[in-house]
PDB file of C-alpha atoms in Angstrom:
ATOM      1  CA  MET A   1       0.000   0.000   0.000  1.00 50.00           C
ATOM      2  CA  LYS A   2       2.747   2.436   0.935  1.00 61.00           C
ATOM      3  CA  SER A   3       4.590   1.891  -2.357  1.00 69.00           C
ATOM      4  CA  HIS A   4       1.351   2.597  -4.264  1.00 68.00           C
ATOM      5  CA  LEU A   5       0.918   5.877  -2.398  1.00 67.00           C
ATOM      6  CA  LEU A   6       4.491   6.866  -3.225  1.00 70.00           C
ATOM      7  CA  SER A   7       3.961   5.967  -6.903  1.00 76.00           C
ATOM      8  CA  MET A   8       0.780   8.033  -7.006  1.00 77.00           C
ATOM      9  CA  TRP A   9       2.579  10.878  -5.277  1.00 75.00           C
ATOM     10  CA  ASN A  10       5.322  10.775  -7.923  1.00 78.00           C
ATOM     11  CA  VAL A  11       2.633  11.411 -10.528  1.00 83.00           C
ATOM     12  CA  LEU A  12       0.846  14.156  -8.590  1.00 82.00           C
ATOM     13  CA  ASP A  13       3.938  15.981  -7.318  1.00 82.00           C
ATOM     14  CA  PRO A  14       4.719  17.796 -10.613  1.00 83.00           C
ATOM     15  CA  LEU A  15       1.161  19.169 -10.627  1.00 86.00           C
ATOM     16  CA  TYR A  16       1.487  20.253  -7.007  1.00 83.00           C
ATOM     17  CA  PHE A  17       4.818  21.882  -7.841  1.00 84.00           C
ATOM     18  CA  ARG A  18       3.351  23.808 -10.763  1.00 85.00           C
ATOM     19  CA  PHE A  19       0.179  25.021  -9.015  1.00 88.00           C
ATOM     20  CA  THR A  20       1.968  26.144  -5.847  1.00 87.00           C
ATOM     21  CA  ARG A  21       4.464  28.319  -7.767  1.00 91.00           C
ATOM     22  CA  LEU A  22       7.375  26.603  -6.068  1.00 94.00           C
ATOM     23  CA  GLN A  23      10.962  26.868  -7.263  1.00 95.00           C
ATOM     24  CA  TYR A  24      13.768  24.438  -6.626  1.00 94.00           C
ATOM     25  CA  VAL A  25      16.769  25.524  -4.601  1.00 96.00           C
ATOM     26  CA  MET A  26      19.718  24.211  -6.602  1.00 94.00           C
ATOM     27  CA  ASP A  27      23.210  23.479  -5.324  1.00 91.00           C
ATOM     28  CA  GLN A  28      26.497  24.497  -6.986  1.00 91.00           C
ATOM     29  CA  ASN A  29      26.250  21.501  -9.340  1.00 93.00           C
ATOM     30  CA  LYS A  30      22.714  22.455 -10.407  1.00 92.00           C
ATOM     31  CA  LYS A  31      21.257  19.528  -8.458  1.00 91.00           C
ATOM     32  CA  LYS A  32      17.959  19.938  -6.645  1.00 90.00           C
ATOM     33  CA  THR A  33      18.242  20.218  -2.881  1.00 91.00           C
ATOM     34  CA  LEU A  34      15.662  19.101  -0.351  1.00 91.00           C
ATOM     35  CA  PHE A  35      14.042  22.566  -0.387  1.00 95.00           C
ATOM     36  CA  ARG A  36      11.494  24.022  -2.722  1.00 95.00           C
ATOM     37  CA  VAL A  37      10.524  27.626  -2.041  1.00 97.00           C
ATOM     38  CA  ARG A  38       8.312  30.538  -2.955  1.00 96.00           C
ATOM     39  CA  LEU A  39       7.837  34.082  -1.772  1.00 97.00           C
ATOM     40  CA  THR A  40       4.763  34.693   0.331  1.00 96.00           C
ATOM     41  CA  ARG A  41       3.182  37.494   2.276  1.00 96.00           C
ATOM     42  CA  TYR A  42       2.820  36.717   5.965  1.00 93.00           C
ATOM     43  CA  LYS A  43      -0.800  36.544   7.137  1.00 89.00           C
ATOM     44  CA  GLY A  44      -0.407  35.373  10.742  1.00 86.00           C
ATOM     45  CA  LYS A  45      -0.195  37.125  14.061  1.00 88.00           C
ATOM     46  CA  PRO A  46       2.855  39.355  14.677  1.00 92.00           C
ATOM     47  CA  VAL A  47       5.932  37.412  15.767  1.00 93.00           C
ATOM     48  CA  ILE A  48       9.150  38.674  17.347  1.00 94.00           C
ATOM     49  CA  LEU A  49      12.168  36.430  16.812  1.00 94.00           C
ATOM     50  CA  GLN A  50      15.009  36.075  19.292  1.00 94.00           C
ATOM     51  CA  ASP A  51      17.251  38.381  17.261  1.00 93.00           C
ATOM     52  CA  GLY A  52      14.601  41.120  17.531  1.00 94.00           C
ATOM     53  CA  THR A  53      13.232  40.716  14.007  1.00 94.00           C
ATOM     54  CA  GLU A  54       9.536  41.581  13.926  1.00 95.00           C
ATOM     55  CA  ILE A  55       7.417  39.729  11.410  1.00 95.00           C
ATOM     56  CA  ASN A  56       4.111  41.441  10.758  1.00 96.00           C
ATOM     57  CA  LYS A  57       1.175  40.991   8.424  1.00 95.00           C
ATOM     58  CA  ASN A  58       2.154  41.378   4.736  1.00 97.00           C
ATOM     59  CA  ASP A  59       5.911  41.092   5.342  1.00 97.00           C
ATOM     60  CA  VAL A  60       7.653  39.156   2.575  1.00 97.00           C
ATOM     61  CA  LEU A  61       8.902  35.740   3.681  1.00 97.00           C
ATOM     62  CA  LEU A  62      10.471  32.864   1.842  1.00 97.00           C
ATOM     63  CA  LYS A  63       8.265  29.839   2.452  1.00 96.00           C
ATOM     64  CA  ILE A  64      10.188  26.578   2.435  1.00 96.00           C
ATOM     65  CA  HIS A  65       8.730  23.229   1.491  1.00 92.00           C
ATOM     66  CA  LEU A  66      10.537  19.976   1.959  1.00 90.00           C
ATOM     67  CA  HIS A  67      10.660  18.021  -1.278  1.00 87.00           C
ATOM     68  CA  ASN A  68       8.829  15.106   0.302  1.00 82.00           C
ATOM     69  CA  VAL A  69       9.016  12.750  -2.678  1.00 83.00           C
ATOM     70  CA  LYS A  70      12.793  13.155  -2.847  1.00 85.00           C
ATOM     71  CA  MET A  71      13.084  12.735   0.904  1.00 87.00           C
ATOM     72  CA  LEU A  72      10.922   9.594   0.981  1.00 82.00           C
ATOM     73  CA  HIS A  73      12.855   8.012  -1.891  1.00 82.00           C
ATOM     74  CA  GLU A  74      16.088   8.500   0.030  1.00 86.00           C
ATOM     75  CA  LEU A  75      14.531   7.213   3.255  1.00 87.00           C
ATOM     76  CA  LYS A  76      13.525   3.922   1.618  1.00 84.00           C
ATOM     77  CA  GLN A  77      17.006   2.536   2.315  1.00 87.00           C
ATOM     78  CA  VAL A  78      17.064   3.679   5.947  1.00 91.00           C
ATOM     79  CA  ASN A  79      15.679   1.279   8.542  1.00 90.00           C
ATOM     80  CA  GLY A  80      14.540   2.328  12.004  1.00 90.00           C
ATOM     81  CA  ASP A  81      12.765   5.416  13.240  1.00 86.00           C
ATOM     82  CA  ILE A  82      15.760   6.957  14.990  1.00 89.00           C
ATOM     83  CA  LYS A  83      18.004   6.458  11.953  1.00 92.00           C
ATOM     84  CA  ARG A  84      15.351   8.039   9.735  1.00 89.00           C
ATOM     85  CA  GLY A  85      15.032  11.035  12.032  1.00 87.00           C
ATOM     86  CA  VAL A  86      18.802  11.541  12.103  1.00 91.00           C
ATOM     87  CA  TYR A  87      18.995  11.106   8.326  1.00 91.00           C
ATOM     88  CA  VAL A  88      16.305  13.759   7.731  1.00 89.00           C
ATOM     89  CA  TYR A  89      18.075  16.110  10.160  1.00 90.00           C
ATOM     90  CA  HIS A  90      21.345  15.776   8.237  1.00 92.00           C
ATOM     91  CA  MET A  91      19.619  16.136   4.854  1.00 90.00           C
ATOM     92  CA  ILE A  92      18.162  19.445   6.007  1.00 92.00           C
ATOM     93  CA  LYS A  93      21.441  20.537   7.606  1.00 93.00           C
ATOM     94  CA  ARG A  94      23.320  19.947   4.323  1.00 92.00           C
ATOM     95  CA  SER A  95      20.748  21.989   2.394  1.00 93.00           C
ATOM     96  CA  LEU A  96      20.678  25.033   4.704  1.00 95.00           C
ATOM     97  CA  PRO A  97      23.882  26.749   3.459  1.00 95.00           C
ATOM     98  CA  ILE A  98      22.544  26.461  -0.093  1.00 96.00           C
ATOM     99  CA  LEU A  99      19.238  27.972   1.054  1.00 96.00           C
ATOM    100  CA  ASP A 100      21.184  30.823   2.685  1.00 95.00           C
ATOM    101  CA  SER A 101      22.963  31.538  -0.609  1.00 96.00           C
ATOM    102  CA  TYR A 102      19.665  31.381  -2.454  1.00 96.00           C
ATOM    103  CA  VAL A 103      18.162  34.068  -0.189  1.00 96.00           C
ATOM    104  CA  ARG A 104      21.257  36.302  -0.336  1.00 96.00           C
ATOM    105  CA  LEU A 105      21.329  36.174  -4.146  1.00 95.00           C
ATOM    106  CA  HIS A 106      17.559  36.454  -4.644  1.00 96.00           C
ATOM    107  CA  TRP A 107      16.472  39.506  -6.624  1.00 96.00           C
ATOM    108  CA  LYS A 108      14.171  40.478  -3.736  1.00 96.00           C
ATOM    109  CA  ALA A 109      16.731  39.753  -1.010  1.00 97.00           C
ATOM    110  CA  ASN A 110      16.279  43.219   0.518  1.00 96.00           C
ATOM    111  CA  GLU A 111      12.537  42.606   0.969  1.00 97.00           C
ATOM    112  CA  ILE A 112      12.736  39.084   2.401  1.00 97.00           C
ATOM    113  CA  LYS A 113      12.314  39.437   6.136  1.00 96.00           C
ATOM    114  CA  GLY A 114      12.763  35.777   7.023  1.00 95.00           C
ATOM    115  CA  ILE A 115      12.126  32.159   6.168  1.00 96.00           C
ATOM    116  CA  ILE A 116       9.025  30.270   7.257  1.00 95.00           C
ATOM    117  CA  GLY A 117       8.075  26.620   7.121  1.00 93.00           C
ATOM    118  CA  ILE A 118       5.223  24.555   8.502  1.00 89.00           C
ATOM    119  CA  THR A 119       5.956  21.035   9.662  1.00 84.00           C
ATOM    120  CA  THR A 120       5.503  18.248  12.154  1.00 80.00           C
ATOM    121  CA  LEU A 121       9.203  17.410  11.754  1.00 77.00           C
ATOM    122  CA  TYR A 122      10.426  20.068  14.144  1.00 83.00           C
ATOM    123  CA  ARG A 123      12.467  17.901  16.501  1.00 81.00           C
ATOM    124  CA  GLY A 124      15.994  19.322  16.415  1.00 84.00           C
ATOM    125  CA  ALA A 125      14.908  22.398  14.444  1.00 89.00           C
ATOM    126  CA  GLU A 126      16.387  24.760  17.044  1.00 92.00           C
ATOM    127  CA  ARG A 127      19.831  23.201  16.492  1.00 92.00           C
ATOM    128  CA  LEU A 128      19.447  24.097  12.819  1.00 91.00           C
ATOM    129  CA  GLY A 129      18.737  27.755  13.667  1.00 92.00           C
ATOM    130  CA  PHE A 130      14.940  27.716  13.498  1.00 94.00           C
ATOM    131  CA  GLU A 131      12.577  29.103  16.075  1.00 94.00           C
ATOM    132  CA  ILE A 132       9.378  27.164  16.702  1.00 93.00           C
ATOM    133  CA  PHE A 133       5.947  28.716  17.175  1.00 91.00           C
ATOM    134  CA  PRO A 134       2.559  26.993  17.498  1.00 88.00           C
ATOM    135  CA  ILE A 135      -0.142  27.401  14.874  1.00 86.00           C
ATOM    136  CA  SER A 136      -3.040  29.133  16.595  1.00 82.00           C
ATOM    137  CA  ASN A 137      -5.736  28.808  13.920  1.00 85.00           C
ATOM    138  CA  PRO A 138      -7.589  25.510  14.583  1.00 87.00           C
ATOM    139  CA  TYR A 139      -9.076  25.404  11.053  1.00 90.00           C
ATOM    140  CA  TYR A 140      -5.662  25.735   9.449  1.00 85.00           C
ATOM    141  CA  MET A 141      -4.341  23.046  11.782  1.00 85.00           C
ATOM    142  CA  LEU A 142      -7.125  20.675  10.711  1.00 86.00           C
ATOM    143  CA  TYR A 143      -6.456  21.452   7.045  1.00 85.00           C
ATOM    144  CA  LYS A 144      -2.754  20.618   7.485  1.00 81.00           C
ATOM    145  CA  LYS A 145      -3.562  17.329   9.207  1.00 80.00           C
ATOM    146  CA  TRP A 146      -5.884  16.170   6.433  1.00 82.00           C
ATOM    147  CA  THR A 147      -3.667  17.218   3.539  1.00 76.00           C
ATOM    148  CA  PHE A 148      -0.705  15.345   4.964  1.00 72.00           C
ATOM    149  CA  VAL A 149      -2.341  11.970   5.488  1.00 68.00           C
ATOM    150  CA  PRO A 150      -0.353  10.445   2.542  1.00 60.00           C
ATOM    151  CA  ILE A 151       2.979  11.705   3.894  1.00 59.00           C
ATOM    152  CA  ASN A 152       2.285  10.538   7.398  1.00 60.00           C
ATOM    153  CA  SER A 153       1.269   7.107   6.172  1.00 57.00           C
ATOM    154  CA  ARG A 154       4.793   6.776   4.740  1.00 52.00           C
ATOM    155  CA  LEU A 155       6.675   8.225   7.711  1.00 52.00           C
ATOM    156  CA  SER A 156       6.796   6.708  11.125  1.00 50.00           C
ATOM    157  CA  PRO A 157       4.760   8.574  13.754  1.00 50.00           C
ATOM    158  CA  THR A 158       7.821   8.702  15.981  1.00 45.00           C
ATOM    159  CA  LEU A 159       9.420  11.209  13.593  1.00 46.00           C
ATOM    160  CA  CYS A 160       6.677  13.619  14.600  1.00 45.00           C
ATOM    161  CA  VAL A 161       6.426  15.084  18.070  1.00 41.00           C
ATOM    162  CA  GLY A 162       3.146  14.332  19.751  1.00 42.00           C
ATOM    163  CA  GLU A 163       0.048  13.624  17.761  1.00 51.00           C
ATOM    164  CA  GLN A 164       0.337  15.611  14.523  1.00 57.00           C
ATOM    165  CA  LYS A 165       1.336  18.873  16.151  1.00 75.00           C
ATOM    166  CA  TRP A 166       2.034  21.288  13.334  1.00 73.00           C
ATOM    167  CA  LYS A 167       4.397  24.167  14.066  1.00 83.00           C
ATOM    168  CA  TYR A 168       5.665  27.238  12.292  1.00 85.00           C
ATOM    169  CA  LEU A 169       9.438  27.347  11.887  1.00 85.00           C
ATOM    170  CA  TYR A 170      11.041  30.766  11.476  1.00 86.00           C
ATOM    171  CA  VAL A 171      14.573  31.802  10.761  1.00 81.00           C
TER     172      VAL A 171
END
């Protein structure tokens, strides 16, 4: 069943990519990293980060998306929940300097106030430089839970903290 979901996801992912206006973050060798991104205007409640950065409504942020199909293909060879969690952590860690370069060289770099992501995979995110904030809108939380049923059927629940607790990650 899980392999069928992944096969179906491989077919649907290009459509998702196109309709969400995502762009790949490429490394020096023009290979796709784990991140896909797009600019977005912030619509949440005001947030103050530890460095004093204030993120307010309509500020420009770079929204990061993990390339889940790529990640799941690589995780197929990794056995055990702890090994998978560590592997994902290191995949993200390797991609962060490339993401930093992407933001610095972006044509709207002066407008980008920060980076935002939404995930259940936030264990260890602070060690990667992210700050974690809860999602306060219960309807948005429910939407995220339902749209990620296919991903969560492939991943072990132990990679997520608690029972599908979605969090905002800021940097």
